[in-house]
């Protein structure tokens, strides 16, 4: 077991800056998800941890040892690739055996270890097949098996579930959580699927545009997003963000004033444009004085996602229970749960301006 | 839609082509087993009245045919070995490493093909003389390598590009060295490409005439192409029976090699295979 640290890491491809000043501390035994949209540098980060890519500057250490100049094979890590990267000319058994072979493990021990890994992942009947003769889920398990067989310090997983169908994906998600609990190893898990990150990780590193946006527990990332990007990226449907101006203890939007509690935000709120954030579940229809019109109602069976339009054309989403009767075109009065309001600086990754304390976390059910 | 007429025409064209290509080969074989007396009879006999292998026997026992044959085998195999080794390493470099002028380099090697061989052959000959290799098999091996390598490089490069980089990365993480990953993962994946390249090079070198004519002039180092020609074709006389027998024996190795490797090529080996 080992902790993993990225200190001031920067990565450039030619003149293109893929990662800018990355600082991440992963504790031993932790399950960390690297989450972000496509092209934000997740794979690059993981590949640098694996030693397949060299940081332009900065320091990477694993288990307290700086590994910048250590070859991938000597870092005591195992990696599962997004493409699985199974060796096509080797059988499943040979694939799983390969890392042991390369480390000079004796043949008899190798056999035993392969069988152990195969058993754990229910691969025994497939050991003599070639990767091509396997389904996606089976291939995925072989890739995991090849990583597991060696008992490494750190597991690196690059979107291992992205090629699977929804059902298999949720099954494998549970399997991975279980596996992590059993092995207790440090795992770094790259994904662009927030559901995976939220359900599996003990902490999530949200990345965007080559920068770390926030690194915190799933609950904190959801309830106290560090900035506008995190707020909109985490949660489906994503948080409503309304541009407006702070005026005394109200927030002006679409010609209306929404009362806000100034004491919950940082003192230095000047005048000018700000962004008010509120999650759809904290928008109450018929519980306030902001006039709006219903534009769309999407009923998923257990809830309804309602698209609302304010008088100035601004759209926002509300989430209500499925039983409620709402008609498109209907005029309603809406309100926001006062404790669930976030205030952000207006730029794309504008900082959140709430004074942060655990109390600002509102349980989902209290809406 | 397939109309019967269309099918008929297509078949006709195909079979005409097949006959056009096959007839000389057939005639070559027939001539090689005809006795001298039957050779110039008019009308010609389609099937020889007596089948004789005397020409083959004479070729093997009374002429330096076997020396030429050995030279050709050594020449084509060594060239193939050189080209495959250099081509594989070169293609690996072009695909996997990022360095300045990589694309230019790849284009530049093709430059050789823009010039007719006769333009290249004189400088090459002078070079061989200068380094003391004139009239040796080595000079031919080097010459053949220079003209087979560029194409081999491109061929292998396209095969190499088909091998996902992740495979190699996985091997590195699994504890292999770069050379180890190359041997364990890249080479087996590249096998179909290597076989096609080897096939191409071997045939090219086996059939090459012009370089052999210029660079080599003594019987002891001449390959089949020039050796047989100079031996059997003189200003006054062409030894047709011997020439045909020699031609049959020259074609045989290629047919064997091709038949043997053909099965490799189409067996859908690894990632390079046609099966999805
Ligand atoms: N070898 C490379 N050369 C040049 N640019 C690269 C290279 N590898 C990655 N990049 C660039 O770096 C950025 C980050 O790439 P990376 O693969 O880390 O993204 P990612 O977050 O994993 O995205 P995805 O979710 O699509 O896998 C991208 O803009 C990509 O184009
Ligand atoms: Mg990626």
PDB file of N, CA, C and O in Angstrom, chain A residues 47 50 52-53 71-74 77-79 81-90 95 98-100 102-103 132 146 150, chain B residues 98 164-177 180-181 183-186 188-189 268-271 273 275-276:
ATOM      1  N   UNK A  47      -1.316   8.262 -17.036  1.00  0.00           N
ATOM      2  CA  UNK A  47      -0.149   7.739 -17.750  1.00  0.00           C
ATOM      3  C   UNK A  47       1.151   8.248 -17.141  1.00  0.00           C
ATOM      4  O   UNK A  47       2.173   7.571 -17.172  1.00  0.00           O
ATOM      5  N   UNK A  50       1.793   6.146 -14.219  1.00  0.00           N
ATOM      6  CA  UNK A  50       2.275   4.830 -14.640  1.00  0.00           C
ATOM      7  C   UNK A  50       3.692   4.889 -15.188  1.00  0.00           C
ATOM      8  O   UNK A  50       4.341   3.864 -15.320  1.00  0.00           O
ATOM      9  N   UNK A  52       4.331   6.128 -18.218  1.00  0.00           N
ATOM     10  CA  UNK A  52       4.260   6.005 -19.676  1.00  0.00           C
ATOM     11  C   UNK A  52       4.408   7.370 -20.338  1.00  0.00           C
ATOM     12  O   UNK A  52       4.576   7.463 -21.541  1.00  0.00           O
ATOM     13  N   UNK A  53       4.313   8.399 -19.532  1.00  0.00           N
ATOM     14  CA  UNK A  53       4.433   9.766 -20.031  1.00  0.00           C
ATOM     15  C   UNK A  53       5.248  10.506 -18.972  1.00  0.00           C
ATOM     16  O   UNK A  53       5.112  10.233 -17.795  1.00  0.00           O
ATOM     17  N   UNK A  71      11.192   3.460 -14.288  1.00  0.00           N
ATOM     18  CA  UNK A  71      10.485   2.844 -15.419  1.00  0.00           C
ATOM     19  C   UNK A  71       9.135   2.297 -14.962  1.00  0.00           C
ATOM     20  O   UNK A  71       8.978   1.932 -13.800  1.00  0.00           O
ATOM     21  N   UNK A  72       8.155   2.238 -15.863  1.00  0.00           N
ATOM     22  CA  UNK A  72       6.810   1.772 -15.496  1.00  0.00           C
ATOM     23  C   UNK A  72       6.833   0.431 -14.755  1.00  0.00           C
ATOM     24  O   UNK A  72       6.131   0.253 -13.763  1.00  0.00           O
ATOM     25  N   UNK A  73       7.641  -0.478 -15.244  1.00  0.00           N
ATOM     26  CA  UNK A  73       7.679  -1.808 -14.659  1.00  0.00           C
ATOM     27  C   UNK A  73       8.256  -1.851 -13.251  1.00  0.00           C
ATOM     28  O   UNK A  73       8.101  -2.825 -12.534  1.00  0.00           O
ATOM     29  N   UNK A  74       8.943  -0.770 -12.877  1.00  0.00           N
ATOM     30  CA  UNK A  74       9.603  -0.765 -11.565  1.00  0.00           C
ATOM     31  C   UNK A  74       8.835   0.073 -10.545  1.00  0.00           C
ATOM     32  O   UNK A  74       9.337   0.357  -9.473  1.00  0.00           O
ATOM     33  N   UNK A  77       3.104  -0.750  -9.836  1.00  0.00           N
ATOM     34  CA  UNK A  77       1.727  -0.355 -10.104  1.00  0.00           C
ATOM     35  C   UNK A  77       1.134  -1.351 -11.094  1.00  0.00           C
ATOM     36  O   UNK A  77       1.864  -2.091 -11.743  1.00  0.00           O
ATOM     37  N   UNK A  78      -0.175  -1.375 -11.159  1.00  0.00           N
ATOM     38  CA  UNK A  78      -0.819  -2.144 -12.218  1.00  0.00           C
ATOM     39  C   UNK A  78      -1.832  -1.222 -12.859  1.00  0.00           C
ATOM     40  O   UNK A  78      -2.385  -0.354 -12.202  1.00  0.00           O
ATOM     41  N   UNK A  79      -2.031  -1.411 -14.148  1.00  0.00           N
ATOM     42  CA  UNK A  79      -2.915  -0.487 -14.843  1.00  0.00           C
ATOM     43  C   UNK A  79      -3.904  -1.247 -15.700  1.00  0.00           C
ATOM     44  O   UNK A  79      -3.566  -2.239 -16.337  1.00  0.00           O
ATOM     45  N   UNK A  81      -6.258  -0.567 -18.881  1.00  0.00           N
ATOM     46  CA  UNK A  81      -6.411   0.434 -19.928  1.00  0.00           C
ATOM     47  C   UNK A  81      -7.856   0.507 -20.397  1.00  0.00           C
ATOM     48  O   UNK A  81      -8.586  -0.469 -20.340  1.00  0.00           O
ATOM     49  N   UNK A  82      -8.198   1.672 -20.885  1.00  0.00           N
ATOM     50  CA  UNK A  82      -9.544   1.876 -21.412  1.00  0.00           C
ATOM     51  C   UNK A  82      -9.842   0.882 -22.535  1.00  0.00           C
ATOM     52  O   UNK A  82     -10.930   0.357 -22.646  1.00  0.00           O
ATOM     53  N   UNK A  83      -8.820   0.588 -23.336  1.00  0.00           N
ATOM     54  CA  UNK A  83      -8.987  -0.367 -24.432  1.00  0.00           C
ATOM     55  C   UNK A  83      -8.727  -1.799 -23.981  1.00  0.00           C
ATOM     56  O   UNK A  83      -8.681  -2.698 -24.793  1.00  0.00           O
ATOM     57  N   UNK A  84      -8.509  -1.991 -22.685  1.00  0.00           N
ATOM     58  CA  UNK A  84      -8.146  -3.283 -22.077  1.00  0.00           C
ATOM     59  C   UNK A  84      -6.741  -3.704 -22.431  1.00  0.00           C
ATOM     60  O   UNK A  84      -6.057  -4.290 -21.612  1.00  0.00           O
ATOM     61  N   UNK A  85      -6.304  -3.443 -23.671  1.00  0.00           N
ATOM     62  CA  UNK A  85      -4.941  -3.780 -24.094  1.00  0.00           C
ATOM     63  C   UNK A  85      -4.571  -5.219 -23.767  1.00  0.00           C
ATOM     64  O   UNK A  85      -3.492  -5.500 -23.279  1.00  0.00           O
ATOM     65  N   UNK A  86      -5.474  -6.142 -24.054  1.00  0.00           N
ATOM     66  CA  UNK A  86      -5.132  -7.554 -23.885  1.00  0.00           C
ATOM     67  C   UNK A  86      -4.258  -7.975 -25.053  1.00  0.00           C
ATOM     68  O   UNK A  86      -4.485  -7.555 -26.179  1.00  0.00           O
ATOM     69  N   UNK A  87      -3.263  -8.805 -24.772  1.00  0.00           N
ATOM     70  CA  UNK A  87      -2.372  -9.249 -25.843  1.00  0.00           C
ATOM     71  C   UNK A  87      -3.121 -10.253 -26.709  1.00  0.00           C
ATOM     72  O   UNK A  87      -3.445 -11.346 -26.248  1.00  0.00           O
ATOM     73  N   UNK A  88      -3.383  -9.910 -27.967  1.00  0.00           N
ATOM     74  CA  UNK A  88      -4.284 -10.734 -28.784  1.00  0.00           C
ATOM     75  C   UNK A  88      -3.751 -12.130 -29.087  1.00  0.00           C
ATOM     76  O   UNK A  88      -4.530 -13.043 -29.289  1.00  0.00           O
ATOM     77  N   UNK A  89      -2.418 -12.277 -29.106  1.00  0.00           N
ATOM     78  CA  UNK A  89      -1.871 -13.576 -29.488  1.00  0.00           C
ATOM     79  C   UNK A  89      -1.699 -14.502 -28.301  1.00  0.00           C
ATOM     80  O   UNK A  89      -1.240 -15.621 -28.449  1.00  0.00           O
ATOM     81  N   UNK A  90      -2.032 -14.017 -27.100  1.00  0.00           N
ATOM     82  CA  UNK A  90      -1.902 -14.870 -25.922  1.00  0.00           C
ATOM     83  C   UNK A  90      -3.287 -15.275 -25.432  1.00  0.00           C
ATOM     84  O   UNK A  90      -4.250 -14.531 -25.590  1.00  0.00           O
ATOM     85  N   UNK A  95      -2.170 -14.118 -20.750  1.00  0.00           N
ATOM     86  CA  UNK A  95      -2.297 -12.687 -20.496  1.00  0.00           C
ATOM     87  C   UNK A  95      -2.121 -12.382 -19.013  1.00  0.00           C
ATOM     88  O   UNK A  95      -1.370 -11.493 -18.639  1.00  0.00           O
ATOM     89  N   UNK A  98       1.459 -12.978 -17.746  1.00  0.00           N
ATOM     90  CA  UNK A  98       2.562 -12.194 -18.307  1.00  0.00           C
ATOM     91  C   UNK A  98       3.308 -11.317 -17.297  1.00  0.00           C
ATOM     92  O   UNK A  98       4.538 -11.371 -17.221  1.00  0.00           O
ATOM     93  N   UNK A  99       2.600 -10.509 -16.484  1.00  0.00           N
ATOM     94  CA  UNK A  99       3.343  -9.666 -15.534  1.00  0.00           C
ATOM     95  C   UNK A  99       4.182 -10.473 -14.546  1.00  0.00           C
ATOM     96  O   UNK A  99       5.244 -10.009 -14.121  1.00  0.00           O
ATOM     97  N   UNK A 100       3.723 -11.656 -14.201  1.00  0.00           N
ATOM     98  CA  UNK A 100       4.498 -12.488 -13.277  1.00  0.00           C
ATOM     99  C   UNK A 100       5.755 -13.003 -13.967  1.00  0.00           C
ATOM    100  O   UNK A 100       6.846 -13.023 -13.400  1.00  0.00           O
ATOM    101  N   UNK A 102       7.339 -11.627 -16.359  1.00  0.00           N
ATOM    102  CA  UNK A 102       8.295 -10.534 -16.535  1.00  0.00           C
ATOM    103  C   UNK A 102       9.006 -10.191 -15.240  1.00  0.00           C
ATOM    104  O   UNK A 102      10.005  -9.493 -15.232  1.00  0.00           O
ATOM    105  N   UNK A 103       8.463 -10.653 -14.130  1.00  0.00           N
ATOM    106  CA  UNK A 103       9.107 -10.378 -12.856  1.00  0.00           C
ATOM    107  C   UNK A 103       9.814 -11.600 -12.308  1.00  0.00           C
ATOM    108  O   UNK A 103      10.169 -11.652 -11.131  1.00  0.00           O
ATOM    109  N   UNK A 132     -10.024 -12.355 -28.329  1.00  0.00           N
ATOM    110  CA  UNK A 132     -11.036 -12.095 -29.355  1.00  0.00           C
ATOM    111  C   UNK A 132     -12.297 -12.914 -29.161  1.00  0.00           C
ATOM    112  O   UNK A 132     -13.358 -12.571 -29.661  1.00  0.00           O
ATOM    113  N   UNK A 146      -5.253  -9.367 -14.954  1.00  0.00           N
ATOM    114  CA  UNK A 146      -3.835  -9.141 -15.227  1.00  0.00           C
ATOM    115  C   UNK A 146      -3.260  -8.112 -14.255  1.00  0.00           C
ATOM    116  O   UNK A 146      -2.085  -8.152 -13.915  1.00  0.00           O
ATOM    117  N   UNK A 150      -0.771  -9.586  -9.521  1.00  0.00           N
ATOM    118  CA  UNK A 150       0.557  -9.279  -9.045  1.00  0.00           C
ATOM    119  C   UNK A 150       0.607  -8.646  -7.667  1.00  0.00           C
ATOM    120  O   UNK A 150       1.667  -8.424  -7.128  1.00  0.00           O
TER     121      UNK A 150
ATOM    122  N   UNK B  98       8.795  10.102 -31.384  1.00  0.00           N
ATOM    123  CA  UNK B  98       8.515  11.411 -31.957  1.00  0.00           C
ATOM    124  C   UNK B  98       9.814  12.183 -32.036  1.00  0.00           C
ATOM    125  O   UNK B  98      10.452  12.433 -31.030  1.00  0.00           O
ATOM    126  N   UNK B 164      -2.132  -1.282 -31.590  1.00  0.00           N
ATOM    127  CA  UNK B 164      -2.426  -0.225 -30.626  1.00  0.00           C
ATOM    128  C   UNK B 164      -1.240   0.020 -29.690  1.00  0.00           C
ATOM    129  O   UNK B 164      -0.620  -0.924 -29.218  1.00  0.00           O
ATOM    130  N   UNK B 165      -0.972   1.281 -29.439  1.00  0.00           N
ATOM    131  CA  UNK B 165       0.150   1.624 -28.575  1.00  0.00           C
ATOM    132  C   UNK B 165      -0.095   1.126 -27.149  1.00  0.00           C
ATOM    133  O   UNK B 165       0.843   0.807 -26.419  1.00  0.00           O
ATOM    134  N   UNK B 166      -1.372   1.044 -26.778  1.00  0.00           N
ATOM    135  CA  UNK B 166      -1.711   0.573 -25.435  1.00  0.00           C
ATOM    136  C   UNK B 166      -1.139  -0.807 -25.148  1.00  0.00           C
ATOM    137  O   UNK B 166      -0.776  -1.097 -24.010  1.00  0.00           O
ATOM    138  N   UNK B 167      -1.062  -1.659 -26.179  1.00  0.00           N
ATOM    139  CA  UNK B 167      -0.536  -3.007 -25.962  1.00  0.00           C
ATOM    140  C   UNK B 167       0.884  -2.924 -25.427  1.00  0.00           C
ATOM    141  O   UNK B 167       1.258  -3.610 -24.479  1.00  0.00           O
ATOM    142  N   UNK B 168       1.646  -2.052 -26.049  1.00  0.00           N
ATOM    143  CA  UNK B 168       3.033  -1.910 -25.644  1.00  0.00           C
ATOM    144  C   UNK B 168       3.124  -1.261 -24.259  1.00  0.00           C
ATOM    145  O   UNK B 168       3.908  -1.693 -23.415  1.00  0.00           O
ATOM    146  N   UNK B 169       2.292  -0.245 -24.047  1.00  0.00           N
ATOM    147  CA  UNK B 169       2.265   0.403 -22.728  1.00  0.00           C
ATOM    148  C   UNK B 169       1.940  -0.624 -21.653  1.00  0.00           C
ATOM    149  O   UNK B 169       2.553  -0.641 -20.587  1.00  0.00           O
ATOM    150  N   UNK B 170       0.957  -1.485 -21.948  1.00  0.00           N
ATOM    151  CA  UNK B 170       0.563  -2.495 -20.969  1.00  0.00           C
ATOM    152  C   UNK B 170       1.743  -3.407 -20.642  1.00  0.00           C
ATOM    153  O   UNK B 170       1.988  -3.728 -19.482  1.00  0.00           O
ATOM    154  N   UNK B 171       2.482  -3.781 -21.680  1.00  0.00           N
ATOM    155  CA  UNK B 171       3.633  -4.654 -21.453  1.00  0.00           C
ATOM    156  C   UNK B 171       4.675  -3.946 -20.581  1.00  0.00           C
ATOM    157  O   UNK B 171       5.273  -4.558 -19.697  1.00  0.00           O
ATOM    158  N   UNK B 172       4.872  -2.649 -20.828  1.00  0.00           N
ATOM    159  CA  UNK B 172       5.839  -1.896 -20.025  1.00  0.00           C
ATOM    160  C   UNK B 172       5.409  -1.877 -18.563  1.00  0.00           C
ATOM    161  O   UNK B 172       6.209  -2.099 -17.662  1.00  0.00           O
ATOM    162  N   UNK B 173       4.115  -1.599 -18.335  1.00  0.00           N
ATOM    163  CA  UNK B 173       3.608  -1.581 -16.961  1.00  0.00           C
ATOM    164  C   UNK B 173       3.731  -2.968 -16.339  1.00  0.00           C
ATOM    165  O   UNK B 173       4.027  -3.115 -15.158  1.00  0.00           O
ATOM    166  N   UNK B 174       3.528  -3.997 -17.164  1.00  0.00           N
ATOM    167  CA  UNK B 174       3.618  -5.364 -16.657  1.00  0.00           C
ATOM    168  C   UNK B 174       5.054  -5.784 -16.349  1.00  0.00           C
ATOM    169  O   UNK B 174       5.285  -6.905 -15.924  1.00  0.00           O
ATOM    170  N   UNK B 175       6.005  -4.902 -16.623  1.00  0.00           N
ATOM    171  CA  UNK B 175       7.371  -5.191 -16.207  1.00  0.00           C
ATOM    172  C   UNK B 175       8.330  -5.524 -17.329  1.00  0.00           C
ATOM    173  O   UNK B 175       9.470  -5.898 -17.073  1.00  0.00           O
ATOM    174  N   UNK B 176       7.879  -5.397 -18.577  1.00  0.00           N
ATOM    175  CA  UNK B 176       8.783  -5.690 -19.680  1.00  0.00           C
ATOM    176  C   UNK B 176       9.663  -4.481 -19.972  1.00  0.00           C
ATOM    177  O   UNK B 176       9.259  -3.347 -19.742  1.00  0.00           O
ATOM    178  N   UNK B 177      10.861  -4.733 -20.477  1.00  0.00           N
ATOM    179  CA  UNK B 177      11.697  -3.642 -20.958  1.00  0.00           C
ATOM    180  C   UNK B 177      11.192  -3.268 -22.339  1.00  0.00           C
ATOM    181  O   UNK B 177      10.333  -3.950 -22.892  1.00  0.00           O
ATOM    182  N   UNK B 180      11.940  -6.016 -24.534  1.00  0.00           N
ATOM    183  CA  UNK B 180      11.094  -7.150 -24.155  1.00  0.00           C
ATOM    184  C   UNK B 180       9.691  -6.996 -24.709  1.00  0.00           C
ATOM    185  O   UNK B 180       9.118  -7.937 -25.263  1.00  0.00           O
ATOM    186  N   UNK B 181       9.148  -5.785 -24.585  1.00  0.00           N
ATOM    187  CA  UNK B 181       7.804  -5.529 -25.100  1.00  0.00           C
ATOM    188  C   UNK B 181       7.791  -5.691 -26.609  1.00  0.00           C
ATOM    189  O   UNK B 181       6.855  -6.242 -27.178  1.00  0.00           O
ATOM    190  N   UNK B 183       9.717  -7.631 -28.376  1.00  0.00           N
ATOM    191  CA  UNK B 183       9.815  -9.047 -28.727  1.00  0.00           C
ATOM    192  C   UNK B 183       8.512  -9.794 -28.391  1.00  0.00           C
ATOM    193  O   UNK B 183       7.994 -10.545 -29.205  1.00  0.00           O
ATOM    194  N   UNK B 184       7.985  -9.543 -27.192  1.00  0.00           N
ATOM    195  CA  UNK B 184       6.831 -10.316 -26.727  1.00  0.00           C
ATOM    196  C   UNK B 184       5.529  -9.889 -27.387  1.00  0.00           C
ATOM    197  O   UNK B 184       4.641 -10.704 -27.608  1.00  0.00           O
ATOM    198  N   UNK B 185       5.395  -8.602 -27.641  1.00  0.00           N
ATOM    199  CA  UNK B 185       4.094  -8.082 -28.071  1.00  0.00           C
ATOM    200  C   UNK B 185       4.121  -7.617 -29.527  1.00  0.00           C
ATOM    201  O   UNK B 185       3.298  -8.043 -30.330  1.00  0.00           O
ATOM    202  N   UNK B 186       5.068  -6.757 -29.854  1.00  0.00           N
ATOM    203  CA  UNK B 186       5.059  -6.164 -31.196  1.00  0.00           C
ATOM    204  C   UNK B 186       5.335  -7.217 -32.272  1.00  0.00           C
ATOM    205  O   UNK B 186       4.579  -7.339 -33.234  1.00  0.00           O
ATOM    206  N   UNK B 188       5.060 -10.569 -32.475  1.00  0.00           N
ATOM    207  CA  UNK B 188       3.983 -11.501 -32.831  1.00  0.00           C
ATOM    208  C   UNK B 188       2.832 -10.806 -33.549  1.00  0.00           C
ATOM    209  O   UNK B 188       2.211 -11.386 -34.436  1.00  0.00           O
ATOM    210  N   UNK B 189       2.553  -9.567 -33.149  1.00  0.00           N
ATOM    211  CA  UNK B 189       1.469  -8.839 -33.793  1.00  0.00           C
ATOM    212  C   UNK B 189       1.823  -8.458 -35.224  1.00  0.00           C
ATOM    213  O   UNK B 189       0.971  -8.311 -36.074  1.00  0.00           O
ATOM    214  N   UNK B 268      -5.338 -15.172 -40.727  1.00  0.00           N
ATOM    215  CA  UNK B 268      -5.914 -14.224 -39.775  1.00  0.00           C
ATOM    216  C   UNK B 268      -5.151 -14.182 -38.473  1.00  0.00           C
ATOM    217  O   UNK B 268      -5.722 -14.156 -37.387  1.00  0.00           O
ATOM    218  N   UNK B 269      -3.840 -14.163 -38.613  1.00  0.00           N
ATOM    219  CA  UNK B 269      -2.958 -14.117 -37.460  1.00  0.00           C
ATOM    220  C   UNK B 269      -3.135 -12.825 -36.681  1.00  0.00           C
ATOM    221  O   UNK B 269      -3.016 -11.749 -37.255  1.00  0.00           O
ATOM    222  N   UNK B 270      -3.430 -12.874 -35.389  1.00  0.00           N
ATOM    223  CA  UNK B 270      -3.408 -11.695 -34.524  1.00  0.00           C
ATOM    224  C   UNK B 270      -4.150 -10.503 -35.074  1.00  0.00           C
ATOM    225  O   UNK B 270      -5.137 -10.627 -35.786  1.00  0.00           O
ATOM    226  N   UNK B 271      -3.637  -9.306 -34.751  1.00  0.00           N
ATOM    227  CA  UNK B 271      -4.360  -8.072 -35.064  1.00  0.00           C
ATOM    228  C   UNK B 271      -4.318  -7.746 -36.550  1.00  0.00           C
ATOM    229  O   UNK B 271      -5.187  -7.067 -37.059  1.00  0.00           O
ATOM    230  N   UNK B 273      -4.763  -9.646 -38.938  1.00  0.00           N
ATOM    231  CA  UNK B 273      -5.620 -10.519 -39.708  1.00  0.00           C
ATOM    232  C   UNK B 273      -6.838  -9.795 -40.238  1.00  0.00           C
ATOM    233  O   UNK B 273      -7.198  -8.726 -39.777  1.00  0.00           O
ATOM    234  N   UNK B 275      -9.890 -10.977 -40.133  1.00  0.00           N
ATOM    235  CA  UNK B 275     -11.065 -11.205 -39.295  1.00  0.00           C
ATOM    236  C   UNK B 275     -11.165 -10.112 -38.242  1.00  0.00           C
ATOM    237  O   UNK B 275     -10.188  -9.724 -37.628  1.00  0.00           O
ATOM    238  N   UNK B 276     -12.392  -9.597 -38.048  1.00  0.00           N
ATOM    239  CA  UNK B 276     -12.568  -8.450 -37.149  1.00  0.00           C
ATOM    240  C   UNK B 276     -12.608  -8.814 -35.699  1.00  0.00           C
ATOM    241  O   UNK B 276     -13.041  -9.801 -35.275  1.00  0.00           O
TER     242      UNK B 276
END
